[in-house]
PDB file of C-alpha atoms and ligand atoms in Angstrom:
ATOM      1  CA  MET B 953     146.947  62.604 -49.160  1.00 39.00           C
ATOM      2  CA  LYS B 954     144.609  60.812 -51.012  1.00 43.00           C
ATOM      3  CA  LEU B 955     148.057  60.238 -53.730  1.00 44.00           C
ATOM      4  CA  LEU B 956     150.597  58.758 -51.131  1.00 42.00           C
ATOM      5  CA  THR B 957     147.843  56.978 -49.792  1.00 43.00           C
ATOM      6  CA  THR B 958     147.304  55.642 -53.318  1.00 43.00           C
ATOM      7  CA  ALA B 959     151.264  55.511 -53.897  1.00 41.00           C
ATOM      8  CA  ALA B 960     151.916  53.193 -50.563  1.00 40.00           C
ATOM      9  CA  LEU B 961     149.274  51.048 -51.630  1.00 42.00           C
ATOM     10  CA  LEU B 962     150.409  50.224 -54.372  1.00 42.00           C
ATOM     11  CA  ALA B 963     153.754  50.107 -53.235  1.00 40.00           C
ATOM     12  CA  ALA B 964     152.123  47.441 -51.567  1.00 40.00           C
ATOM     13  CA  THR B 965     151.652  45.194 -53.943  1.00 43.00           C
ATOM     14  CA  ALA B 966     153.767  43.268 -55.851  1.00 38.00           C
ATOM     15  CA  SER B 967     152.657  42.965 -59.509  1.00 43.00           C
ATOM     16  CA  ALA B 968     153.215  47.304 -59.094  1.00 42.00           C
ATOM     17  CA  LYS B 969     156.646  47.427 -58.526  1.00 44.00           C
ATOM     18  CA  SER B 970     157.263  48.342 -62.863  1.00 45.00           C
ATOM     19  CA  LEU B 971     154.831  51.593 -62.485  1.00 50.00           C
ATOM     20  CA  ARG B 972     157.501  52.195 -59.665  1.00 53.00           C
ATOM     21  CA  VAL B 973     160.525  52.482 -62.489  1.00 52.00           C
ATOM     22  CA  PRO B 974     160.270  53.983 -65.087  1.00 51.00           C
ATOM     23  CA  PRO B 975     159.451  51.752 -68.425  1.00 51.00           C
ATOM     24  CA  ILE B 976     162.920  52.999 -69.792  1.00 52.00           C
ATOM     25  CA  LEU B 977     164.742  50.636 -67.538  1.00 50.00           C
ATOM     26  CA  LEU B 978     163.110  48.258 -68.115  1.00 51.00           C
ATOM     27  CA  GLN B 979     163.968  47.679 -72.024  1.00 52.00           C
ATOM     28  CA  GLU B 980     166.915  45.758 -71.495  1.00 49.00           C
ATOM     29  CA  PRO B 981     167.259  42.247 -73.109  1.00 48.00           C
ATOM     30  CA  ILE B 982     165.224  38.823 -72.338  1.00 48.00           C
ATOM     31  CA  PRO B 983     167.642  37.206 -70.018  1.00 44.00           C
ATOM     32  CA  ASN B 984     168.638  33.739 -71.772  1.00 39.00           C
ATOM     33  CA  ASP B 985     168.362  32.898 -67.795  1.00 41.00           C
ATOM     34  CA  PRO B 986     164.683  32.127 -66.653  1.00 41.00           C
ATOM     35  CA  THR B 987     165.444  32.786 -63.129  1.00 43.00           C
ATOM     36  CA  GLN B 988     166.424  36.281 -63.470  1.00 43.00           C
ATOM     37  CA  HIS B 989     163.909  37.848 -65.432  1.00 47.00           C
ATOM     38  CA  ASN B 990     160.448  39.268 -63.802  1.00 49.00           C
ATOM     39  CA  ALA B 991     158.501  35.736 -63.065  1.00 53.00           C
ATOM     40  CA  ASP B 992     155.423  37.629 -62.183  1.00 61.00           C
ATOM     41  CA  HIS B 993     154.618  38.036 -66.160  1.00 68.00           C
ATOM     42  CA  HIS B 994     153.751  35.762 -69.096  1.00 80.00           C
ATOM     43  CA  ILE B 995     156.275  37.788 -71.854  1.00 89.00           C
ATOM     44  CA  PRO B 996     154.433  36.882 -74.775  1.00 93.00           C
ATOM     45  CA  THR B 997     156.315  34.599 -77.349  1.00 95.00           C
ATOM     46  CA  ILE B 998     157.547  35.739 -81.069  1.00 96.00           C
ATOM     47  CA  ARG B 999     154.802  33.820 -83.049  1.00 97.00           C
ATOM     48  CA  GLU B1000     152.535  35.748 -80.050  1.00 96.00           C
ATOM     49  CA  SER B1001     153.803  39.595 -80.299  1.00 97.00           C
ATOM     50  CA  THR B1002     153.574  38.577 -83.681  1.00 98.00           C
ATOM     51  CA  ILE B1003     150.064  37.986 -84.336  1.00 98.00           C
ATOM     52  CA  MET B1004     149.697  40.835 -81.879  1.00 97.00           C
ATOM     53  CA  ALA B1005     151.237  43.249 -84.129  1.00 98.00           C
ATOM     54  CA  ARG B1006     148.498  41.796 -87.148  1.00 98.00           C
ATOM     55  CA  ARG B1007     146.242  42.083 -84.644  1.00 97.00           C
ATOM     56  CA  ILE B1008     147.007  46.109 -84.208  1.00 97.00           C
ATOM     57  CA  MET B1009     146.770  46.208 -87.698  1.00 97.00           C
ATOM     58  CA  HIS B1010     143.963  44.871 -88.656  1.00 97.00           C
ATOM     59  CA  LEU B1011     141.707  47.376 -86.016  1.00 95.00           C
ATOM     60  CA  SER B1012     143.502  50.436 -86.270  1.00 95.00           C
ATOM     61  CA  SER B1013     143.577  52.342 -89.761  1.00 96.00           C
ATOM     62  CA  LEU B1014     146.119  55.160 -88.717  1.00 96.00           C
ATOM     63  CA  GLY B1015     149.529  55.584 -88.895  1.00 97.00           C
ATOM     64  CA  THR B1016     152.103  57.664 -89.482  1.00 98.00           C
ATOM     65  CA  LEU B1017     154.252  56.747 -92.997  1.00 98.00           C
ATOM     66  CA  VAL B1018     158.231  58.413 -91.879  1.00 98.00           C
ATOM     67  CA  THR B1019     160.414  59.033 -94.834  1.00 98.00           C
ATOM     68  CA  THR B1020     163.624  60.777 -95.183  1.00 97.00           C
ATOM     69  CA  PHE B1021     163.570  64.655 -97.565  1.00 95.00           C
ATOM     70  CA  THR B1022     166.553  63.629-101.199  1.00 91.00           C
ATOM     71  CA  HIS B1023     168.365  66.343-102.578  1.00 85.00           C
ATOM     72  CA  LEU B1024     166.773  67.878-104.928  1.00 70.00           C
ATOM     73  CA  SER B1025     167.639  66.689-107.894  1.00 59.00           C
ATOM     74  CA  ASN B1026     164.974  66.245-109.661  1.00 51.00           C
ATOM     75  CA  PRO B1027     161.487  66.788-107.627  1.00 50.00           C
ATOM     76  CA  GLN B1028     159.602  67.228-110.847  1.00 49.00           C
ATOM     77  CA  SER B1029     159.571  64.230-112.168  1.00 49.00           C
ATOM     78  CA  ILE B1030     157.238  62.414-110.087  1.00 51.00           C
ATOM     79  CA  LEU B1031     154.719  64.410-110.844  1.00 52.00           C
ATOM     80  CA  THR B1032     152.425  63.273-113.579  1.00 52.00           C
ATOM     81  CA  SER B1033     150.261  66.422-113.876  1.00 56.00           C
ATOM     82  CA  ASP B1034     151.013  70.371-114.781  1.00 55.00           C
ATOM     83  CA  ASN B1035     147.896  71.453-111.855  1.00 57.00           C
ATOM     84  CA  ASP B1036     150.099  69.091-109.333  1.00 60.00           C
ATOM     85  CA  ALA B1037     153.976  69.813-110.229  1.00 59.00           C
ATOM     86  CA  ASP B1038     152.520  74.201-109.833  1.00 56.00           C
ATOM     87  CA  GLU B1039     150.820  72.685-106.601  1.00 57.00           C
ATOM     88  CA  VAL B1040     153.432  71.724-105.104  1.00 61.00           C
ATOM     89  CA  HIS B1041     156.232  75.309-105.836  1.00 58.00           C
ATOM     90  CA  THR B1042     153.527  77.490-104.295  1.00 52.00           C
ATOM     91  CA  TYR B1043     153.405  76.423-101.451  1.00 59.00           C
ATOM     92  CA  GLU B1044     156.408  73.857-100.212  1.00 73.00           C
ATOM     93  CA  ASN B1045     159.403  75.984-100.459  1.00 82.00           C
ATOM     94  CA  ARG B1046     161.138  73.316 -98.697  1.00 85.00           C
ATOM     95  CA  PRO B1047     164.996  74.400 -96.493  1.00 88.00           C
ATOM     96  CA  GLU B1048     167.785  73.121 -99.239  1.00 86.00           C
ATOM     97  CA  GLU B1049     169.405  71.716 -95.479  1.00 90.00           C
ATOM     98  CA  MET B1050     165.803  69.714 -94.644  1.00 91.00           C
ATOM     99  CA  ALA B1051     167.365  66.891 -97.700  1.00 92.00           C
ATOM    100  CA  GLY B1052     168.562  63.314 -94.881  1.00 94.00           C
ATOM    101  CA  SER B1053     166.569  64.477 -92.238  1.00 96.00           C
ATOM    102  CA  PRO B1054     163.541  62.396 -91.443  1.00 97.00           C
ATOM    103  CA  ILE B1055     159.395  63.354 -91.869  1.00 97.00           C
ATOM    104  CA  GLY B1056     156.807  61.467 -89.937  1.00 98.00           C
ATOM    105  CA  LEU B1057     152.912  61.831 -90.920  1.00 98.00           C
ATOM    106  CA  MET B1058     149.727  60.794 -89.862  1.00 98.00           C
ATOM    107  CA  GLU B1059     148.462  58.267 -93.123  1.00 98.00           C
ATOM    108  CA  TYR B1060     145.423  56.005 -93.280  1.00 97.00           C
ATOM    109  CA  TYR B1061     146.656  52.255 -94.188  1.00 98.00           C
ATOM    110  CA  ALA B1062     144.057  49.591 -94.027  1.00 98.00           C
ATOM    111  CA  ASP B1063     144.477  45.616 -93.922  1.00 97.00           C
ATOM    112  CA  CYS B1064     143.257  44.888 -97.167  1.00 97.00           C
ATOM    113  CA  GLU B1065     145.740  41.899 -98.382  1.00 97.00           C
ATOM    114  CA  PRO B1066     145.351  39.683 -94.900  1.00 95.00           C
ATOM    115  CA  ALA B1067     147.223  37.232 -96.895  1.00 95.00           C
ATOM    116  CA  THR B1068     150.538  38.758 -96.927  1.00 95.00           C
ATOM    117  CA  GLY B1069     150.566  41.086 -93.998  1.00 97.00           C
ATOM    118  CA  ASN B1070     151.248  43.785 -95.999  1.00 98.00           C
ATOM    119  CA  PRO B1071     148.628  47.296 -95.280  1.00 98.00           C
ATOM    120  CA  THR B1072     147.447  48.404 -98.077  1.00 98.00           C
ATOM    121  CA  LEU B1073     147.305  52.865 -98.541  1.00 98.00           C
ATOM    122  CA  LEU B1074     146.590  54.940-101.309  1.00 97.00           C
ATOM    123  CA  ALA B1075     148.711  57.123-102.073  1.00 97.00           C
ATOM    124  CA  ILE B1076     148.291  61.480-103.606  1.00 95.00           C
ATOM    125  CA  ASN B1077     151.431  61.357-105.312  1.00 90.00           C
ATOM    126  CA  ILE B1078     151.951  64.692-104.793  1.00 91.00           C
ATOM    127  CA  ALA B1079     151.798  63.516-101.095  1.00 94.00           C
ATOM    128  CA  THR B1080     154.886  64.897 -99.180  1.00 95.00           C
ATOM    129  CA  PRO B1081     156.136  60.534 -98.159  1.00 96.00           C
ATOM    130  CA  TYR B1082     155.614  58.944-101.867  1.00 96.00           C
ATOM    131  CA  ARG B1083     157.242  61.892-103.250  1.00 94.00           C
ATOM    132  CA  ASN B1084     160.258  61.409-100.965  1.00 95.00           C
ATOM    133  CA  TYR B1085     160.107  57.562-101.800  1.00 96.00           C
ATOM    134  CA  ALA B1086     159.884  57.888-105.078  1.00 95.00           C
ATOM    135  CA  ALA B1087     162.932  60.176-105.335  1.00 94.00           C
ATOM    136  CA  GLY B1088     164.533  57.672-103.250  1.00 95.00           C
ATOM    137  CA  SER B1089     163.777  57.490 -99.978  1.00 97.00           C
ATOM    138  CA  ASN B1090     163.265  54.219 -97.498  1.00 97.00           C
ATOM    139  CA  ILE B1091     159.843  54.237 -95.697  1.00 98.00           C
ATOM    140  CA  SER B1092     158.525  52.812 -93.254  1.00 98.00           C
ATOM    141  CA  LEU B1093     155.437  52.766 -91.043  1.00 98.00           C
ATOM    142  CA  GLN B1094     154.743  53.137 -87.627  1.00 98.00           C
ATOM    143  CA  ILE B1095     151.366  51.717 -86.112  1.00 98.00           C
ATOM    144  CA  ARG B1096     150.078  51.949 -82.284  1.00 96.00           C
ATOM    145  CA  TRP B1097     147.628  50.552 -80.189  1.00 94.00           C
ATOM    146  CA  TRP B1098     145.979  52.601 -78.467  1.00 87.00           C
ATOM    147  CA  PRO B1099     142.274  50.912 -77.476  1.00 82.00           C
ATOM    148  CA  THR B1100     140.960  53.434 -74.373  1.00 74.00           C
ATOM    149  CA  GLN B1101     142.426  57.274 -75.108  1.00 69.00           C
ATOM    150  CA  SER B1102     143.704  57.945 -71.170  1.00 72.00           C
ATOM    151  CA  ASN B1103     147.010  59.339 -70.396  1.00 70.00           C
ATOM    152  CA  SER B1104     146.155  59.008 -66.682  1.00 72.00           C
ATOM    153  CA  TYR B1105     146.619  55.511 -64.251  1.00 65.00           C
ATOM    154  CA  ASP B1106     142.300  54.667 -63.709  1.00 59.00           C
ATOM    155  CA  LEU B1107     142.866  53.903 -60.109  1.00 57.00           C
ATOM    156  CA  SER B1108     139.779  54.271 -58.779  1.00 54.00           C
ATOM    157  CA  THR B1109     137.859  51.838 -60.280  1.00 49.00           C
ATOM    158  CA  SER B1110     140.421  48.892 -61.122  1.00 47.00           C
ATOM    159  CA  ALA B1111     142.866  49.106 -58.095  1.00 43.00           C
ATOM    160  CA  PHE B1112     140.485  50.187 -55.340  1.00 42.00           C
ATOM    161  CA  PRO B1113     136.463  49.247 -56.596  1.00 42.00           C
ATOM    162  CA  ASN B1114     134.257  52.410 -55.693  1.00 42.00           C
ATOM    163  CA  PRO B1115     130.220  50.741 -55.187  1.00 43.00           C
ATOM    164  CA  GLU B1116     129.187  53.661 -56.193  1.00 44.00           C
ATOM    165  CA  MET B1117     130.370  53.172 -59.861  1.00 39.00           C
ATOM    166  CA  SER B1118     127.839  50.198 -59.726  1.00 38.00           C
ATOM    167  CA  GLU B1119     128.452  50.722 -64.031  1.00 39.00           C
ATOM    168  CA  TYR B1120     131.610  48.984 -63.210  1.00 40.00           C
ATOM    169  CA  ASP B1121     131.436  45.541 -63.073  1.00 41.00           C
ATOM    170  CA  HIS B1122     133.161  44.089 -60.678  1.00 40.00           C
ATOM    171  CA  ASN B1123     133.321  40.084 -61.331  1.00 41.00           C
ATOM    172  CA  ASP B1124     136.471  39.364 -60.122  1.00 41.00           C
ATOM    173  CA  ASP B1125     136.707  37.130 -62.172  1.00 41.00           C
ATOM    174  CA  GLU B1126     137.168  40.239 -64.426  1.00 42.00           C
ATOM    175  CA  ASP B1127     138.689  43.041 -62.355  1.00 43.00           C
ATOM    176  CA  GLU B1128     142.301  43.605 -62.138  1.00 46.00           C
ATOM    177  CA  ASP B1129     143.923  43.555 -58.884  1.00 42.00           C
ATOM    178  CA  ILE B1130     146.607  47.282 -60.164  1.00 44.00           C
ATOM    179  CA  PRO B1131     145.171  48.858 -62.463  1.00 50.00           C
ATOM    180  CA  THR B1132     147.197  46.795 -65.687  1.00 55.00           C
ATOM    181  CA  PRO B1133     149.040  50.224 -67.192  1.00 58.00           C
ATOM    182  CA  HIS B1134     146.578  51.521 -70.980  1.00 74.00           C
ATOM    183  CA  THR B1135     148.530  54.414 -71.059  1.00 82.00           C
ATOM    184  CA  PRO B1136     150.420  55.073 -74.017  1.00 88.00           C
ATOM    185  CA  ALA B1137     153.503  54.495 -72.878  1.00 88.00           C
ATOM    186  CA  ALA B1138     152.709  50.365 -71.354  1.00 88.00           C
ATOM    187  CA  LEU B1139     150.973  49.645 -75.121  1.00 93.00           C
ATOM    188  CA  PRO B1140     152.707  48.562 -77.542  1.00 95.00           C
ATOM    189  CA  ARG B1141     153.206  49.882 -81.115  1.00 97.00           C
ATOM    190  CA  PHE B1142     155.267  48.971 -84.269  1.00 98.00           C
ATOM    191  CA  SER B1143     157.510  49.950 -87.447  1.00 98.00           C
ATOM    192  CA  LEU B1144     157.018  47.465 -90.637  1.00 98.00           C
ATOM    193  CA  HIS B1145     160.230  48.506 -93.147  1.00 98.00           C
ATOM    194  CA  GLY B1146     159.534  47.622 -96.195  1.00 98.00           C
ATOM    195  CA  ARG B1147     158.973  49.270-100.126  1.00 98.00           C
ATOM    196  CA  LEU B1148     155.909  50.268-101.920  1.00 98.00           C
ATOM    197  CA  GLU B1149     154.818  48.599-104.887  1.00 97.00           C
ATOM    198  CA  PRO B1150     152.026  49.306-106.739  1.00 97.00           C
ATOM    199  CA  ILE B1151     148.698  47.249-106.613  1.00 97.00           C
ATOM    200  CA  PRO B1152     148.386  45.488-110.249  1.00 96.00           C
ATOM    201  CA  VAL B1153     144.236  45.963-111.103  1.00 94.00           C
ATOM    202  CA  LYS B1154     143.754  42.296-111.201  1.00 95.00           C
ATOM    203  CA  ASP B1155     144.480  42.153-107.310  1.00 95.00           C
ATOM    204  CA  LEU B1156     142.892  45.334-106.840  1.00 96.00           C
ATOM    205  CA  ALA B1157     140.078  43.579-108.201  1.00 95.00           C
ATOM    206  CA  VAL B1158     139.991  39.952-106.527  1.00 93.00           C
ATOM    207  CA  ASN B1159     140.942  41.030-103.137  1.00 92.00           C
ATOM    208  CA  LEU B1160     138.300  43.866-103.721  1.00 96.00           C
ATOM    209  CA  ILE B1161     140.690  46.583-102.281  1.00 97.00           C
ATOM    210  CA  PRO B1162     138.475  50.069-102.664  1.00 96.00           C
ATOM    211  CA  ALA B1163     135.592  48.714-101.426  1.00 97.00           C
ATOM    212  CA  CYS B1164     138.106  47.571 -98.308  1.00 97.00           C
ATOM    213  CA  PHE B1165     139.499  51.272 -97.941  1.00 97.00           C
ATOM    214  CA  MET B1166     136.694  52.434 -98.114  1.00 96.00           C
ATOM    215  CA  ARG B1167     135.186  50.641 -95.406  1.00 96.00           C
ATOM    216  CA  ALA B1168     138.050  51.921 -93.779  1.00 96.00           C
ATOM    217  CA  HIS B1169     138.551  55.427 -94.468  1.00 96.00           C
ATOM    218  CA  PRO B1170     134.507  56.800 -96.103  1.00 96.00           C
ATOM    219  CA  ASP B1171     136.053  59.935 -96.472  1.00 95.00           C
ATOM    220  CA  SER B1172     138.755  59.281 -98.633  1.00 95.00           C
ATOM    221  CA  LEU B1173     135.914  58.905-101.460  1.00 93.00           C
ATOM    222  CA  LEU B1174     136.711  61.985-102.487  1.00 92.00           C
ATOM    223  CA  TRP B1175     141.136  60.935-103.388  1.00 93.00           C
ATOM    224  CA  GLN B1176     139.620  57.067-104.779  1.00 94.00           C
ATOM    225  CA  PRO B1177     141.975  56.691-108.385  1.00 94.00           C
ATOM    226  CA  GLY B1178     140.022  59.021-111.150  1.00 89.00           C
ATOM    227  CA  ASN B1179     139.040  62.259-109.367  1.00 87.00           C
ATOM    228  CA  ASP B1180     139.749  65.157-111.005  1.00 82.00           C
ATOM    229  CA  ILE B1181     141.942  67.056-108.039  1.00 83.00           C
ATOM    230  CA  HIS B1182     144.830  65.319-107.296  1.00 87.00           C
ATOM    231  CA  THR B1183     146.687  62.051-109.276  1.00 92.00           C
ATOM    232  CA  SER B1184     145.836  58.758-106.739  1.00 95.00           C
ATOM    233  CA  GLU B1185     146.975  55.498-107.040  1.00 96.00           C
ATOM    234  CA  TYR B1186     146.559  52.310-104.071  1.00 97.00           C
ATOM    235  CA  MET B1187     150.203  51.114-102.888  1.00 97.00           C
ATOM    236  CA  ARG B1188     150.905  47.605-101.153  1.00 98.00           C
ATOM    237  CA  PHE B1189     154.013  48.266 -98.631  1.00 98.00           C
ATOM    238  CA  VAL B1190     155.622  45.189 -98.696  1.00 98.00           C
ATOM    239  CA  VAL B1191     156.581  43.989 -95.780  1.00 98.00           C
ATOM    240  CA  GLU B1192     159.849  43.689 -95.137  1.00 98.00           C
ATOM    241  CA  HIS B1193     160.729  43.891 -91.077  1.00 98.00           C
ATOM    242  CA  ILE B1194     158.952  44.460 -88.320  1.00 98.00           C
ATOM    243  CA  TYR B1195     160.335  46.444 -85.412  1.00 98.00           C
ATOM    244  CA  TRP B1196     158.215  45.736 -82.547  1.00 98.00           C
ATOM    245  CA  PHE B1197     157.606  47.812 -79.155  1.00 97.00           C
ATOM    246  CA  GLY B1198     155.338  45.390 -76.530  1.00 94.00           C
ATOM    247  CA  GLY B1199     155.249  47.543 -73.949  1.00 90.00           C
ATOM    248  CA  PHE B1200     157.220  47.237 -70.451  1.00 85.00           C
ATOM    249  CA  GLY B1201     160.027  45.440 -70.959  1.00 81.00           C
ATOM    250  CA  ASP B1202     159.004  43.018 -67.503  1.00 81.00           C
ATOM    251  CA  ARG B1203     156.138  42.102 -69.875  1.00 84.00           C
ATOM    252  CA  ALA B1204     156.571  42.565 -72.929  1.00 90.00           C
ATOM    253  CA  ARG B1205     158.661  41.395 -75.931  1.00 94.00           C
ATOM    254  CA  ILE B1206     160.573  44.383 -77.984  1.00 95.00           C
ATOM    255  CA  GLY B1207     162.672  43.805 -80.515  1.00 96.00           C
ATOM    256  CA  TRP B1208     162.131  42.268 -84.866  1.00 98.00           C
ATOM    257  CA  LEU B1209     160.341  39.975 -85.303  1.00 98.00           C
ATOM    258  CA  PRO B1210     160.904  37.312 -87.909  1.00 98.00           C
ATOM    259  CA  VAL B1211     159.205  38.777 -91.648  1.00 98.00           C
ATOM    260  CA  GLU B1212     157.866  34.483 -92.230  1.00 98.00           C
ATOM    261  CA  ASP B1213     155.795  34.878 -89.369  1.00 98.00           C
ATOM    262  CA  TRP B1214     154.574  38.118 -89.915  1.00 98.00           C
ATOM    263  CA  ARG B1215     153.429  36.554 -93.444  1.00 98.00           C
ATOM    264  CA  SER B1216     151.993  33.040 -92.216  1.00 97.00           C
ATOM    265  CA  ILE B1217     149.687  34.792 -89.288  1.00 97.00           C
ATOM    266  CA  THR B1218     146.228  33.548 -89.921  1.00 96.00           C
ATOM    267  CA  ARG B1219     143.060  35.350 -89.837  1.00 94.00           C
ATOM    268  CA  GLU B1220     141.833  32.475 -87.454  1.00 96.00           C
ATOM    269  CA  GLU B1221     145.283  33.286 -85.023  1.00 97.00           C
ATOM    270  CA  VAL B1222     144.436  37.423 -85.644  1.00 97.00           C
ATOM    271  CA  GLU B1223     140.863  36.792 -84.461  1.00 95.00           C
ATOM    272  CA  ALA B1224     141.967  34.794 -81.607  1.00 95.00           C
ATOM    273  CA  MET B1225     144.250  36.845 -79.728  1.00 95.00           C
ATOM    274  CA  SER B1226     143.306  39.501 -77.273  1.00 92.00           C
ATOM    275  CA  LEU B1227     145.584  43.050 -76.789  1.00 92.00           C
ATOM    276  CA  PRO B1228     145.929  45.243 -73.771  1.00 88.00           C
ATOM    277  CA  GLY B1229     142.287  46.723 -73.367  1.00 83.00           C
ATOM    278  CA  GLU B1230     140.704  44.417 -75.027  1.00 85.00           C
ATOM    279  CA  LYS B1231     138.261  41.826 -73.452  1.00 80.00           C
ATOM    280  CA  GLY B1232     140.086  38.707 -72.306  1.00 78.00           C
ATOM    281  CA  TRP B1233     143.191  39.735 -72.128  1.00 78.00           C
ATOM    282  CA  ARG B1234     144.945  39.210 -69.036  1.00 65.00           C
ATOM    283  CA  GLU B1235     148.906  39.203 -68.436  1.00 58.00           C
ATOM    284  CA  ARG B1236     149.233  35.662 -67.731  1.00 46.00           C
ATOM    285  CA  GLY B1237     151.352  36.085 -64.443  1.00 43.00           C
ATOM    286  CA  ASP B1238     148.597  38.743 -63.096  1.00 47.00           C
ATOM    287  CA  ARG B1239     145.957  35.311 -63.891  1.00 41.00           C
ATOM    288  CA  GLU B1240     148.054  33.503 -62.190  1.00 40.00           C
ATOM    289  CA  SER B1241     148.702  35.648 -58.660  1.00 40.00           C
ATOM    290  CA  LYS B1242     145.034  35.938 -58.711  1.00 39.00           C
ATOM    291  CA  ARG B1243     144.572  32.769 -58.882  1.00 37.00           C
ATOM    292  CA  VAL B1244     146.991  31.912 -55.424  1.00 37.00           C
ATOM    293  CA  GLY B1245     145.302  34.968 -53.593  1.00 36.00           C
ATOM    294  CA  LYS B1246     142.250  33.572 -53.765  1.00 35.00           C
ATOM    295  CA  GLY B1247     142.835  30.754 -52.227  1.00 33.00           C
ATOM    296  CA  ALA B1248     144.481  32.269 -49.275  1.00 32.00           C
ATOM    297  CA  ARG B1249     141.331  34.102 -48.881  1.00 29.00           C
TER     298      ARG B1249
HETATM  299  C1  NAG K2444     167.326  52.413 -97.464  1.00 90.90           C
HETATM  300  O1  NAG K2444     167.871  51.463 -96.244  1.00 90.90           O
HETATM  301  C2  NAG K2444     169.057  51.342 -96.609  1.00 90.90           C
HETATM  302  C3  NAG K2444     169.386  49.962 -96.050  1.00 90.90           C
HETATM  303  O2  NAG K2444     167.984  49.229 -94.956  1.00 90.90           O
HETATM  304  C4  NAG K2444     170.218  51.784 -96.596  1.00 90.90           C
HETATM  305  O3  NAG K2444     171.826  50.373 -97.375  1.00 90.90           O
HETATM  306  C5  NAG K2444     170.492  52.495 -97.926  1.00 90.90           C
HETATM  307  O4  NAG K2444     171.205  53.007 -97.925  1.00 90.90           O
HETATM  308  C6  NAG K2444     169.496  53.479 -97.479  1.00 90.90           C
HETATM  309  N1  NAG K2444     168.869  54.431 -98.307  1.00 90.90           N
HETATM  310  C7  NAG K2444     168.710  55.734 -98.549  1.00 90.90           C
HETATM  311  C8  NAG K2444     168.688  56.647 -99.444  1.00 90.90           C
HETATM  312  O5  NAG K2444     168.755  56.392 -97.605  1.00 90.90           O
END
């Protein structure tokens, strides 16, 4: 039974123990006593975690905007044209009991103001998140990192190198002894909490915002401000709080990150950081145990 063999081999590998423990059990707060926490892995510092989050925001361009439906007091107030108002009436049909219920929807963003770390959104004013926000809802933006779209551990290539798969690089220094869990459950994601503000015209020009956004999202040409279908506007998501879920709790930080760090991260720091799945990424503990293992060979 191939699966059983695999499980037995994994169980025999010290660093694989996190694979056997459901991630939820590893989400304990990081202990103050360093002897108590898993010595196999370097847990990124707060600053390192914040740089990782800024790098994810820089490399990705899709997030989930979360808002809550408010009570239907004055739903028309932000609709600027009769066209928009008619459209919302015709298609929405929102059940009344949805007031207070959160809704998360995929949204494009771009990292166009790296000096402050505030992501840029192109808000279509009849879109649900912006209508909810205008009606008084709070707002958050969830972003995640998923470099290779895999839902399973690739045991064949990294744990059990197959000589026939010559396209894989079997350089010992690059390969990992066990498959690093790069499935979505193990990968970083975070939630930005804050407020929206329209980006003033002078900042649009100085930071070349439309060009930056279009580079990330060429199809947004269709709903750039001034289009004749919908009213749209560049918005700045002003980040005030950051909740970071770095991955499995024995090797990643999970918790709130300081906004002062978020705002002060430099472009150089973002460029020098690497993320799980990127070249250069190595959990420090893996690297150290590998070095020890090599010496013993
Ligand atoms: C928005 O969040 C704040 C806490 O940050 C809370 O005090 C306030 O009641 C929330 N507003 C709504 C409309 O839920």
